[in-house]
CSV table of C-alpha atoms in Angstrom, one decimal:
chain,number,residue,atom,x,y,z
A,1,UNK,CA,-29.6,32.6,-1.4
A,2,UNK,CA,-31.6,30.3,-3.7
A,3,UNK,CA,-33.9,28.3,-1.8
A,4,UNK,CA,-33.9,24.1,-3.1
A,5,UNK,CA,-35.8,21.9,-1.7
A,6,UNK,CA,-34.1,18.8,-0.4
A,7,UNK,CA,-34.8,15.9,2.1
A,8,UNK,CA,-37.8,14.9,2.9
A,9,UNK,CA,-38.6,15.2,7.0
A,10,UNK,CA,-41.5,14.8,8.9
A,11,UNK,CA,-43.3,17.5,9.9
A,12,UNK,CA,-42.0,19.4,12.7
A,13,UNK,CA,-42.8,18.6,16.3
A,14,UNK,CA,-45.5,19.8,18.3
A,15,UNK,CA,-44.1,21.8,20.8
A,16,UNK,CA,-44.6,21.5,24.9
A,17,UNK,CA,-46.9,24.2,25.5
A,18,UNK,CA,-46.6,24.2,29.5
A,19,UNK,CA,-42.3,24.7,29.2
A,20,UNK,CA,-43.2,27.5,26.6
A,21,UNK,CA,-45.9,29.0,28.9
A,22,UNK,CA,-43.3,28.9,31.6
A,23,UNK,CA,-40.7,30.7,29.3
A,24,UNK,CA,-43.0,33.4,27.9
A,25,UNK,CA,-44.6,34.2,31.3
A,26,UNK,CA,-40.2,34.4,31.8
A,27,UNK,CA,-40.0,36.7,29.5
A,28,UNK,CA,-42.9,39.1,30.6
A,29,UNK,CA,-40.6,39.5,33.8
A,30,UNK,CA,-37.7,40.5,31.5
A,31,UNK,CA,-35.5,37.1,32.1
A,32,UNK,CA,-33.7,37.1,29.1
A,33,UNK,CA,-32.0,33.3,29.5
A,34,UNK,CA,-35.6,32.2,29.3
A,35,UNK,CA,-36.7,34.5,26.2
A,36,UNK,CA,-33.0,33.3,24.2
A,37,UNK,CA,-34.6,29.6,25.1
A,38,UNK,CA,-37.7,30.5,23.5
A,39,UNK,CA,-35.9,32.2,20.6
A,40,UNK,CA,-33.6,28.9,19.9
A,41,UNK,CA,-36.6,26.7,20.2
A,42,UNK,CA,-38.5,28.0,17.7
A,43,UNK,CA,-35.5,29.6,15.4
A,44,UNK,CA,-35.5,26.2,13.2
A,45,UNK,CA,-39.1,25.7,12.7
A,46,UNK,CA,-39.4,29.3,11.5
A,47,UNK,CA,-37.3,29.6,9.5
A,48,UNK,CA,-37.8,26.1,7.8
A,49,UNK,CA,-41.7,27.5,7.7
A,50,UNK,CA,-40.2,31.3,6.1
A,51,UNK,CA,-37.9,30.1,3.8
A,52,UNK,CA,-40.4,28.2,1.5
A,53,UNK,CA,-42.1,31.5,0.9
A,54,UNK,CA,-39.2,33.8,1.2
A,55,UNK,CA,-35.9,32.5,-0.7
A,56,UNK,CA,-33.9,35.0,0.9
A,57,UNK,CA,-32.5,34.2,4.4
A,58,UNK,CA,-32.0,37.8,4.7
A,59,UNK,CA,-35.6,38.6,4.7
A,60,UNK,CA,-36.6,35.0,6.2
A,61,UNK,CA,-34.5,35.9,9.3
A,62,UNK,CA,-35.6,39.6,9.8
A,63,UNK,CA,-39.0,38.2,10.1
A,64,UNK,CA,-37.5,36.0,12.9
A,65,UNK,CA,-35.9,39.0,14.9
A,66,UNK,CA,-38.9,41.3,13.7
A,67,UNK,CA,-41.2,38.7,15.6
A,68,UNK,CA,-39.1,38.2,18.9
A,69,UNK,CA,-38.9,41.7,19.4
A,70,UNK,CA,-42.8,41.5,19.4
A,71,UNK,CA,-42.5,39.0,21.9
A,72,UNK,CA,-39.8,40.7,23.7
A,73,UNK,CA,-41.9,43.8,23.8
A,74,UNK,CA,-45.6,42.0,23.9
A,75,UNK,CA,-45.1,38.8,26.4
A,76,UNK,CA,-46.9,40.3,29.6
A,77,UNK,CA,-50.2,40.3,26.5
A,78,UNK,CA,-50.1,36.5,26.0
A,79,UNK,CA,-53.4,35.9,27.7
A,80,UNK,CA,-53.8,32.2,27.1
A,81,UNK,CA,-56.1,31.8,25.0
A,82,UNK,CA,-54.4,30.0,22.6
A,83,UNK,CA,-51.1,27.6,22.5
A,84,UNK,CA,-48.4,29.4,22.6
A,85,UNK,CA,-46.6,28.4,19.3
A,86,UNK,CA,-50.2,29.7,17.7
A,87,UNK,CA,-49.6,32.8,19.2
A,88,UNK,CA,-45.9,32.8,18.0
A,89,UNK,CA,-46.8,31.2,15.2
A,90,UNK,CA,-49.4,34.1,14.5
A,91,UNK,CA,-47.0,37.2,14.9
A,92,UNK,CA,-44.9,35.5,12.5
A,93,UNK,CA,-47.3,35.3,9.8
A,94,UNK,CA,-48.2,39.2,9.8
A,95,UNK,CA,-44.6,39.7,9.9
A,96,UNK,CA,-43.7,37.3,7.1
A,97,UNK,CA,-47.3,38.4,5.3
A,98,UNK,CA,-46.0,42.2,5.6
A,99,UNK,CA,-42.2,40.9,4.6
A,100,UNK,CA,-43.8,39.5,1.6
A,101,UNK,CA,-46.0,42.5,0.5
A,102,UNK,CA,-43.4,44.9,1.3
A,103,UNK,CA,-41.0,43.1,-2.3
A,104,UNK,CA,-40.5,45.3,-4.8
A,105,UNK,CA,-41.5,43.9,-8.5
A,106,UNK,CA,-38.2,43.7,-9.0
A,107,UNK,CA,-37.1,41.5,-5.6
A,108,UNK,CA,-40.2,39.0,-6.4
A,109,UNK,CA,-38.8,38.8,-9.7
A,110,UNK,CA,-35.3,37.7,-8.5
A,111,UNK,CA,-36.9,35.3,-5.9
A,112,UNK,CA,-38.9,33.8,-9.0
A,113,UNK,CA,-36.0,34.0,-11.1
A,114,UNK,CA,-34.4,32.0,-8.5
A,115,UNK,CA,-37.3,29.4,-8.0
A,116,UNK,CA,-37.3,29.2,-11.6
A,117,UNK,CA,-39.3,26.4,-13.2
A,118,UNK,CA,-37.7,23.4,-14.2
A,119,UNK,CA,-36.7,22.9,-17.6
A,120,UNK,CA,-39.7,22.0,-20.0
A,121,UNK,CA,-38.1,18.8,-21.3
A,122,UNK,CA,-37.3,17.9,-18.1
A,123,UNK,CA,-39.7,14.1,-16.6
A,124,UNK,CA,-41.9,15.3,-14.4
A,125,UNK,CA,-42.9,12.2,-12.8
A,126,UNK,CA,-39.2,11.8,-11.7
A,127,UNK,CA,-39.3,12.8,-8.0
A,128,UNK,CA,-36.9,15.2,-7.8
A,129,UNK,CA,-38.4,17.3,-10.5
A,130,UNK,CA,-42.3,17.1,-9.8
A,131,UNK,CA,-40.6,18.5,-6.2
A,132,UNK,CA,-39.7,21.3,-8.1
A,133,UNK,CA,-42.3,21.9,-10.0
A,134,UNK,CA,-44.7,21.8,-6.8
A,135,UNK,CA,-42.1,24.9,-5.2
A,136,UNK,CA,-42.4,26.9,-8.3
A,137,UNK,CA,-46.4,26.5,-8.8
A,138,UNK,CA,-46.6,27.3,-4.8
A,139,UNK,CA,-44.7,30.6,-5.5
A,140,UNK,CA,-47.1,31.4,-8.0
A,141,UNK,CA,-49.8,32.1,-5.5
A,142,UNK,CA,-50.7,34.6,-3.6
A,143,UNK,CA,-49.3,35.3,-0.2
A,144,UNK,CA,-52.6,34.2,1.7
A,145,UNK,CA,-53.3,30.8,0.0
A,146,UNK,CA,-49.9,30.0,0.3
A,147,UNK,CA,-49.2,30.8,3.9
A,148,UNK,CA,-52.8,29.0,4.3
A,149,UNK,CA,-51.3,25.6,2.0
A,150,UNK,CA,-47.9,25.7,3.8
A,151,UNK,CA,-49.4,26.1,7.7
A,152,UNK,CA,-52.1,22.9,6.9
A,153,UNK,CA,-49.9,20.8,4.7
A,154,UNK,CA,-46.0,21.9,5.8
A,155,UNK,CA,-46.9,22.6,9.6
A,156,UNK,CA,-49.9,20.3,9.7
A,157,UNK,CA,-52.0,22.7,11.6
A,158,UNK,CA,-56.1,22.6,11.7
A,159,UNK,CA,-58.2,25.1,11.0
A,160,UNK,CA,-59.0,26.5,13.8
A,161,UNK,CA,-55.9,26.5,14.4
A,162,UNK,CA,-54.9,28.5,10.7
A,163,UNK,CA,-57.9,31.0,11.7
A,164,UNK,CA,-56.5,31.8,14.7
A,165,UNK,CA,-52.6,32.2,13.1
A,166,UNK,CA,-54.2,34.2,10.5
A,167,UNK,CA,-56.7,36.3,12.8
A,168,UNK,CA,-59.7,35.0,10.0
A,169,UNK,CA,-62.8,33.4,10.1
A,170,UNK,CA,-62.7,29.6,9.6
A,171,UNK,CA,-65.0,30.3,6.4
A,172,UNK,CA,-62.3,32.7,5.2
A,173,UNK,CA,-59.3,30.1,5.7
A,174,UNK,CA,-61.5,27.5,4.0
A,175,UNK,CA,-62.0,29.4,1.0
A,176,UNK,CA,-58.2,30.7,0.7
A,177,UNK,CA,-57.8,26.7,0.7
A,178,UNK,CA,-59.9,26.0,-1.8
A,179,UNK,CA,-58.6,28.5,-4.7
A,180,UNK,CA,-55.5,28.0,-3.8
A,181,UNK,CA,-56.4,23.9,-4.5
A,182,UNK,CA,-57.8,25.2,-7.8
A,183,UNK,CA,-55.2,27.2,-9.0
A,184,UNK,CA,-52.2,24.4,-8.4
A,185,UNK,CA,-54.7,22.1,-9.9
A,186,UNK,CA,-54.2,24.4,-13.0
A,187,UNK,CA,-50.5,24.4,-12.6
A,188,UNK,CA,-49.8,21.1,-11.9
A,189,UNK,CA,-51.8,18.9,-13.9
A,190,UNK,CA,-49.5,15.7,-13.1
A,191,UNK,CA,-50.4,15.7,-9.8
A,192,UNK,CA,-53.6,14.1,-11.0
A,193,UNK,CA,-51.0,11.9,-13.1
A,194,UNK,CA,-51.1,14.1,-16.2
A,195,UNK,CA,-48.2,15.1,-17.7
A,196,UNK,CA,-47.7,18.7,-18.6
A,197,UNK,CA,-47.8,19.2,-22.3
A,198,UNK,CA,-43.9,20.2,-24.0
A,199,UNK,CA,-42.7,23.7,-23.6
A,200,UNK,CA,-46.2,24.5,-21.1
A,201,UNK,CA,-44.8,26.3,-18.0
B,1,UNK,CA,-74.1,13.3,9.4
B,2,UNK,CA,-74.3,13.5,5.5
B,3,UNK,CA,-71.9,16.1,4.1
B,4,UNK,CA,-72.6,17.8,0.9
B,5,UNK,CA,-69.7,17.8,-1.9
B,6,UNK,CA,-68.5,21.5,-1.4
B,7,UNK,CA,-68.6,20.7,2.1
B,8,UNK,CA,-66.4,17.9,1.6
B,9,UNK,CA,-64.1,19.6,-0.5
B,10,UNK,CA,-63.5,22.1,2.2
B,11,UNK,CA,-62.4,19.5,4.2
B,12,UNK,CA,-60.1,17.4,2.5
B,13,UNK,CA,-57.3,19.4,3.4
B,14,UNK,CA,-58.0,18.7,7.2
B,15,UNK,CA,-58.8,15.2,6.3
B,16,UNK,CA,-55.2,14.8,5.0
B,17,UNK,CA,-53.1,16.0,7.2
B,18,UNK,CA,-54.9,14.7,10.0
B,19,UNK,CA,-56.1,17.5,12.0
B,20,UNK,CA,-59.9,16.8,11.5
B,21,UNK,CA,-62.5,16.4,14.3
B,22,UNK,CA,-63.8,12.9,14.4
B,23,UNK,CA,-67.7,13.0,13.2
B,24,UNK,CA,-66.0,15.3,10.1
B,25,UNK,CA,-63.6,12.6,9.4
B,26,UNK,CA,-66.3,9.9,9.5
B,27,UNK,CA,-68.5,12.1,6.9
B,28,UNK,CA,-65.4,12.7,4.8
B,29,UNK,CA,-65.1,9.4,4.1
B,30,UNK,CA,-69.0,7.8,4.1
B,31,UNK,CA,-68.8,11.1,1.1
B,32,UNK,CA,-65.8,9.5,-0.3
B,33,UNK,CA,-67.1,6.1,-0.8
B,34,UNK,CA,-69.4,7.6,-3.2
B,35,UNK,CA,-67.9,10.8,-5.1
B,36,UNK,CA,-65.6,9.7,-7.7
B,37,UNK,CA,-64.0,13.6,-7.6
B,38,UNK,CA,-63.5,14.2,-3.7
B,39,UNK,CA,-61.5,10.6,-4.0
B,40,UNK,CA,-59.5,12.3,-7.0
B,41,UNK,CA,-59.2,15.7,-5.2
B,42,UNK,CA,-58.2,13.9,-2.0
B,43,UNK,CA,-55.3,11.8,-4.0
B,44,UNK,CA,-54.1,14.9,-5.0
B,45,UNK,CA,-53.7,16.9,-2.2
B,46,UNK,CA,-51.7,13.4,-0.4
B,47,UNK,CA,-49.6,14.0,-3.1
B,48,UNK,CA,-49.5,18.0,-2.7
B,49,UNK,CA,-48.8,17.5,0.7
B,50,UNK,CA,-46.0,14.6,0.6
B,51,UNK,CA,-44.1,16.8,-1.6
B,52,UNK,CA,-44.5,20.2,0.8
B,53,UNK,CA,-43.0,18.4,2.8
B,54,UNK,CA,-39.9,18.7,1.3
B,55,UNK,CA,-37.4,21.3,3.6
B,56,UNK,CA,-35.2,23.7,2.2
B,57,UNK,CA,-31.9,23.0,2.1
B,58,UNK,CA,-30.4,25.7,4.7
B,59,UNK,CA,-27.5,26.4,7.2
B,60,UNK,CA,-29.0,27.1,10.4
B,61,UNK,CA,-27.2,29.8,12.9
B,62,UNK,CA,-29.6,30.5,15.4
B,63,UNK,CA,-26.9,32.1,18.1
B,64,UNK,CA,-25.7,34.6,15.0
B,65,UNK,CA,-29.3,35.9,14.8
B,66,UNK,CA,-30.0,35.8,19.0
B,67,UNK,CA,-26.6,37.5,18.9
B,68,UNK,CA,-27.9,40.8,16.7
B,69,UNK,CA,-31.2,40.8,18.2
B,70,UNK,CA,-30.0,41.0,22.2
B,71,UNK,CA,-27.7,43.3,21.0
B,72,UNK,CA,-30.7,45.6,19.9
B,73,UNK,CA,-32.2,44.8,22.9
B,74,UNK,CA,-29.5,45.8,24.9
B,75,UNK,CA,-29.3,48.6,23.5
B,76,UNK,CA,-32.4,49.8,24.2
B,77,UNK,CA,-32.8,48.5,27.4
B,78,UNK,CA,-29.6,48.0,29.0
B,79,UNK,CA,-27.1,44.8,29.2
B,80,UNK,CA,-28.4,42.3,31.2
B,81,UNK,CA,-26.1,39.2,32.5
B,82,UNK,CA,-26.9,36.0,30.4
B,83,UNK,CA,-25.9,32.3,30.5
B,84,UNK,CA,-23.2,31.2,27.2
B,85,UNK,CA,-23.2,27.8,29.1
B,86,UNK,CA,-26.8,27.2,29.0
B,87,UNK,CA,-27.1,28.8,25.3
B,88,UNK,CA,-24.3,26.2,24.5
B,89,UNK,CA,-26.8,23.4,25.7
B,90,UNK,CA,-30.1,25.0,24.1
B,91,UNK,CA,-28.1,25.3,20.5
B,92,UNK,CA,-26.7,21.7,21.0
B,93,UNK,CA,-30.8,21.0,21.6
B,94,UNK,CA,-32.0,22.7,18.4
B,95,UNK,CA,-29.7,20.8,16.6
B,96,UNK,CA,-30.5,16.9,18.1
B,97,UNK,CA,-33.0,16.2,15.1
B,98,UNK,CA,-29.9,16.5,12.7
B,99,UNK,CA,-27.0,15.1,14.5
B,100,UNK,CA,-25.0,15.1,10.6
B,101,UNK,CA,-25.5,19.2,11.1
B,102,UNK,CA,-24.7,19.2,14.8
B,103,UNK,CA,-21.4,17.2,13.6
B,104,UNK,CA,-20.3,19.9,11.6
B,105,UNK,CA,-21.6,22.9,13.9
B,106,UNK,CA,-19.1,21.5,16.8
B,107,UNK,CA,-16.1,20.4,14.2
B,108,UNK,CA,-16.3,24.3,13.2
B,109,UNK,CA,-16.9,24.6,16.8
B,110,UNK,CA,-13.4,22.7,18.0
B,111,UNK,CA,-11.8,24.5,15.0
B,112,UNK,CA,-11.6,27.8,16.0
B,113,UNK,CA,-11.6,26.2,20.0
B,114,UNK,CA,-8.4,24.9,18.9
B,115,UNK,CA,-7.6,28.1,17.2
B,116,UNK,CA,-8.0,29.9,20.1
B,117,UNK,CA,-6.1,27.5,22.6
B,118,UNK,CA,-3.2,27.9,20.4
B,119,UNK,CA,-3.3,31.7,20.8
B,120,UNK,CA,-4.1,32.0,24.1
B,121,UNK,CA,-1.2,29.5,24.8
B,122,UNK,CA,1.4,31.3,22.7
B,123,UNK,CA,0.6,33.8,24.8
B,124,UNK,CA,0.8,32.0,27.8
B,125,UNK,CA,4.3,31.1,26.7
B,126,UNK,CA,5.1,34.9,26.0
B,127,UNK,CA,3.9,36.0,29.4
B,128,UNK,CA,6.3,35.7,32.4
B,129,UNK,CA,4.7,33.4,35.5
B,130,UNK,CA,4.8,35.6,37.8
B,131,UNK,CA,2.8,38.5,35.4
B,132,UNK,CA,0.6,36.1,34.4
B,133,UNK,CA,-0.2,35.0,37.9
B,134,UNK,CA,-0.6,38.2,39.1
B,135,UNK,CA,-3.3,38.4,37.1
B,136,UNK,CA,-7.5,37.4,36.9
B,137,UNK,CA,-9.8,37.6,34.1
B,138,UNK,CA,-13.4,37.6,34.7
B,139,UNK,CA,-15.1,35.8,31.4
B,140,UNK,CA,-18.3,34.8,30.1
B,141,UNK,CA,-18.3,31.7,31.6
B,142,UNK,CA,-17.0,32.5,34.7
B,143,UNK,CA,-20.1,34.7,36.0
B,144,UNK,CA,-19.2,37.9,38.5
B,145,UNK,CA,-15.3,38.3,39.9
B,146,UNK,CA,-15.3,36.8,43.4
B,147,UNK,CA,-15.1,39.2,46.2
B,148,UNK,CA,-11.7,39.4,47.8
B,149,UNK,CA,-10.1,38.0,44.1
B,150,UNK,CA,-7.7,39.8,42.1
B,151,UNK,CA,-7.0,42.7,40.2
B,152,UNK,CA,-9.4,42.5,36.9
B,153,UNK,CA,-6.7,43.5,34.0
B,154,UNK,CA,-10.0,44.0,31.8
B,155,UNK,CA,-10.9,42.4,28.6
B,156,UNK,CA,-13.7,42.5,25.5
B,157,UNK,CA,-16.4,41.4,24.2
B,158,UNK,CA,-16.8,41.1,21.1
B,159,UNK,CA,-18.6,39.6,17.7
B,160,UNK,CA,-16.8,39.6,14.6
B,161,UNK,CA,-18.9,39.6,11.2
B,162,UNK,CA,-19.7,36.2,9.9
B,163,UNK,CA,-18.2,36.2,7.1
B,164,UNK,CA,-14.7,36.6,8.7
B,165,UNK,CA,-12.0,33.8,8.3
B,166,UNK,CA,-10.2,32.4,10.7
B,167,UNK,CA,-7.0,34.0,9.5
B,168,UNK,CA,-8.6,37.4,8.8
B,169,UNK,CA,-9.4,37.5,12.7
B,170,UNK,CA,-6.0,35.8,13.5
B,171,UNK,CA,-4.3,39.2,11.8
B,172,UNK,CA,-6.4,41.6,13.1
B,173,UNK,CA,-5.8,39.8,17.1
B,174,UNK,CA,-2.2,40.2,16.1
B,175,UNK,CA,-2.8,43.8,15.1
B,176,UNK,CA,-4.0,45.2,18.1
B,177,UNK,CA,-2.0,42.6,20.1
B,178,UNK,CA,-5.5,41.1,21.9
B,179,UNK,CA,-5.5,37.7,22.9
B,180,UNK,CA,-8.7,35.3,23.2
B,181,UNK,CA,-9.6,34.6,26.4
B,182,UNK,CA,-12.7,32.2,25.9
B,183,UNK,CA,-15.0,32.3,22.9
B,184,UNK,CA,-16.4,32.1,20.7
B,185,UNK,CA,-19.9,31.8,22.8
B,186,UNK,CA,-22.9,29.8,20.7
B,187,UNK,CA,-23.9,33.1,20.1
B,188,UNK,CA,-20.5,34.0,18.7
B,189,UNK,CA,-19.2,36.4,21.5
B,190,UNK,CA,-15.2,36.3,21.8
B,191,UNK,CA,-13.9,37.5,25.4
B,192,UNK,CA,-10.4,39.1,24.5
B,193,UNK,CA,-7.8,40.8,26.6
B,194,UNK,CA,-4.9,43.1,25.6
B,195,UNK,CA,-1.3,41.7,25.2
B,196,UNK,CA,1.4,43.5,27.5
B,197,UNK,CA,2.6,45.0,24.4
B,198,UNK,CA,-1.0,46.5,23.5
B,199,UNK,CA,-2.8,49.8,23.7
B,200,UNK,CA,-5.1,50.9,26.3
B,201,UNK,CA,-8.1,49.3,26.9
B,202,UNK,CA,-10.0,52.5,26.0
B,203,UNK,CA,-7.5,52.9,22.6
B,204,UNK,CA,-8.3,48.9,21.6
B,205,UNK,CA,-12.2,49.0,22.2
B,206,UNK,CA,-11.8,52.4,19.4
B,207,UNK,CA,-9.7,50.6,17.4
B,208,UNK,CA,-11.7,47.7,17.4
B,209,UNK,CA,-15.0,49.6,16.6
B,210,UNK,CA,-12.9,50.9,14.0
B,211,UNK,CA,-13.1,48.2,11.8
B,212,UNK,CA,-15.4,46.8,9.9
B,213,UNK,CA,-15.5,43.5,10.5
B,214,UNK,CA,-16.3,44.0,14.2
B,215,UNK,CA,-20.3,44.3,14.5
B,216,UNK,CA,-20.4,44.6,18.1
B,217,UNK,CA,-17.2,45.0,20.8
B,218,UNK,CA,-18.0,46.4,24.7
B,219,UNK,CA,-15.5,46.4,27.6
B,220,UNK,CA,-16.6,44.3,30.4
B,221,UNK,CA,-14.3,45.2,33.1
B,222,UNK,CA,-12.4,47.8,33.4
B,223,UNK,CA,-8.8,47.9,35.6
B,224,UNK,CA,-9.7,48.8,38.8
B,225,UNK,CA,-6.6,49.1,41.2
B,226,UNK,CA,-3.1,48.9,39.1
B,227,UNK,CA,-2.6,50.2,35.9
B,228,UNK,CA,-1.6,48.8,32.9
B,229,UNK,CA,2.2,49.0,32.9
């Protein structure tokens, strides 16, 4: 399935940590109405958070499944250091980073052939297309800068908060940031309000 | 506290999307009242980040995926009794931010409810009174059989692939002459019981593993006084 990007939305809401401490500590003691809870309340933000990276639902909801039967298997660990959705949120991304690795050439070069850039005579300053332009020069990156761009700017997460998803040192999700910043400055010139020249992809 | 440009830089992102300690936030901007780049840079990555924001266009079915994974987990640790009713109210839940999606996900719903009714009262209609009567089936939604209640004719659960139309699974009910008794479940479990004129409970759960469409079917009672006649 071709992933398109459509309606803007706010970013998604901040879960209640105590109802989702309650439910995992639930789901250590094998209550499995509490763990499907957990799963439904975080099904839609994952995968609204997987499928920018991976076009495929396929792949975006074996991630899902992959990371609840972590959970599933790992609950009783949750020691409380962190939220909860960080820790969920963490599992994810090592699934979703391993997911991502695991493509062969020739899947990453159906899911770019299906986030294929927008035609070169195409406005870019219309909205619609600049929106696609922006997908296709974040699929350009590599898996760590753009799980780094999409957890700060898509997920509006700190940090800290990114260091601890990523299991990194702040300096280390800092410096993701910042080439990943340089290179979409390369790609996307008219985000500065420059227009790409004709025929440039 | 005076920040130096890289240090600045580094910041931006955190400045933007508003997860930035306070005394960072006030040194991001005393820094951006006087570098002419960090102001462009931070421009940019409002604009970067307006347009991440941006979802993808997707059909959600959260009880689908639940449905395969607590069937792996079932079978590998055992069946466990679970709620349909409360899973009914936690989907309706993850759906609330898009009530134009929750619209559709309960007309499809009260589609195949309606379906269902029809064949379950056809059935009804087929059945003599007194049979029918005679008769208890325990279902999803029903929790354990009362003590003291009825014989349990026995019945199936089962989930039918996805991509399965309503009249593909109309003529394969009518097939192995099974009849929906509730279903299907958020997570897409049908309860279904054989029609007088059916096989065994034992022959229908083979035949129904049999085919391809069926990813997962499992008899949940079994007859335990009369036999079938």
């Amino acid at each position: 399935m071709a992933l398109r990007i459509g309606h803007l939305t706010a970013v998604p809401a901040p879960r209640n940590d105590e109802r989702d401490r309650l439910l995992l500590s639930r789901t250590a003691q094998g209550d499995r109405q509490a763990f499907e809870e957990l799963y439904l309340g975080y099904h839609r933000r994952l995968t609204r958070f997987l499928l920018r990276m991976a076009p495929n639902y396929d792949i975006a909801e074996e991630v899902i499944n992959d990371t609840f039967w972590i959970i599933w298997r790992k609950a009783a660990d949750f020691r409380g250091g962190s939220q909860v959705s960080t820790w969920i949120m963490g599992i994810a991304y090592r699934r979703a980073l391993k997911a991502l690795r695991a493509l062969k050439p020739e899947e990453q070069a159906v899911q770019l052939a299906q986030r294929e850039a927008p035609p070169a005579n195409e406005d870019p300053t219309e909205r619609d297309a600049l929106e696609t332009w922006v997908a296709h020069a974040l699929s350009m990156l590599p898996p760590e800068q753009r799980l780094a761009l999409e957890l700060a700017y898509y997920m509006g997460y700190s940090c800290e908060e990114i260091a601890a998803i990523a299991d990194c040192p702040i300096s280390t999700v800092k410096a993701r940031m910042f080439h990943a910043r340089q290179k979409l400055k390369q790609l996307l010139p008219q985000l500065a309000g420059e227009r790409p020249a004709r025929g440039e992809r | 506290m005076k920040l130096s440009h890289r240090h600045c830089l580094d910041l931006i992102p955190w400045w933007v999307n508003g997860r930035i300690e306070e005394p960072d936030r006030l040194a991001v901007e005393e820094h951006l009242r006087h570098c002419a780049d960090c102001r462009a840079d931070a421009d940019e990555q409002q604009r970067l980040r307006h347009f991440m924001s941006a979802d993808p266009v997707v059909d959600y079915a959260p009880g689908a995926s639940l449905q395969r994974l607590m069937t792996k987990i079932n079978a590998e640790d055992g069946p466990s009794a679970s709620s349909p009713r409360l899973a009914g109210k936690r989907i309706a839940a993850a759906f609330k931010s898009r009530p134009t999606q929750l619209t559709q996900w309960l007309a499809a719903a009260v589609l195949v409810e309606a379906i269902g009714l029809a064949i379950v009262g056809g059935a009804l209609w087929r059945a003599s009174p007194p049979e029918r009567s005679a008769e208890e089936f325990r279902t999803l939604s029903t929790g354990s059989a009362p003590t003291g209640s009825l014989r349990v004719a026995g019945s199936l659960r089962v989930v039918f692939a996805p991509t399965m139309t309503l009249g593909e699974l109309n003529s394969l009910l009518q097939d192995l002459h099974l009849t929906v008794l509730s279903g299907p479940s958020p997570a897409g479990v049908y309860t279904l019981a054989v029609e007088p004129n059916g096989e065994s409970l034992a022959n229908e759960l083979a035949a129904l593993r049999a085919r391809s469409e069926v990813r997962f079917a499992e008899l949940i009672d079994a007859p335990t006084e009369t036999p079938r006649p």
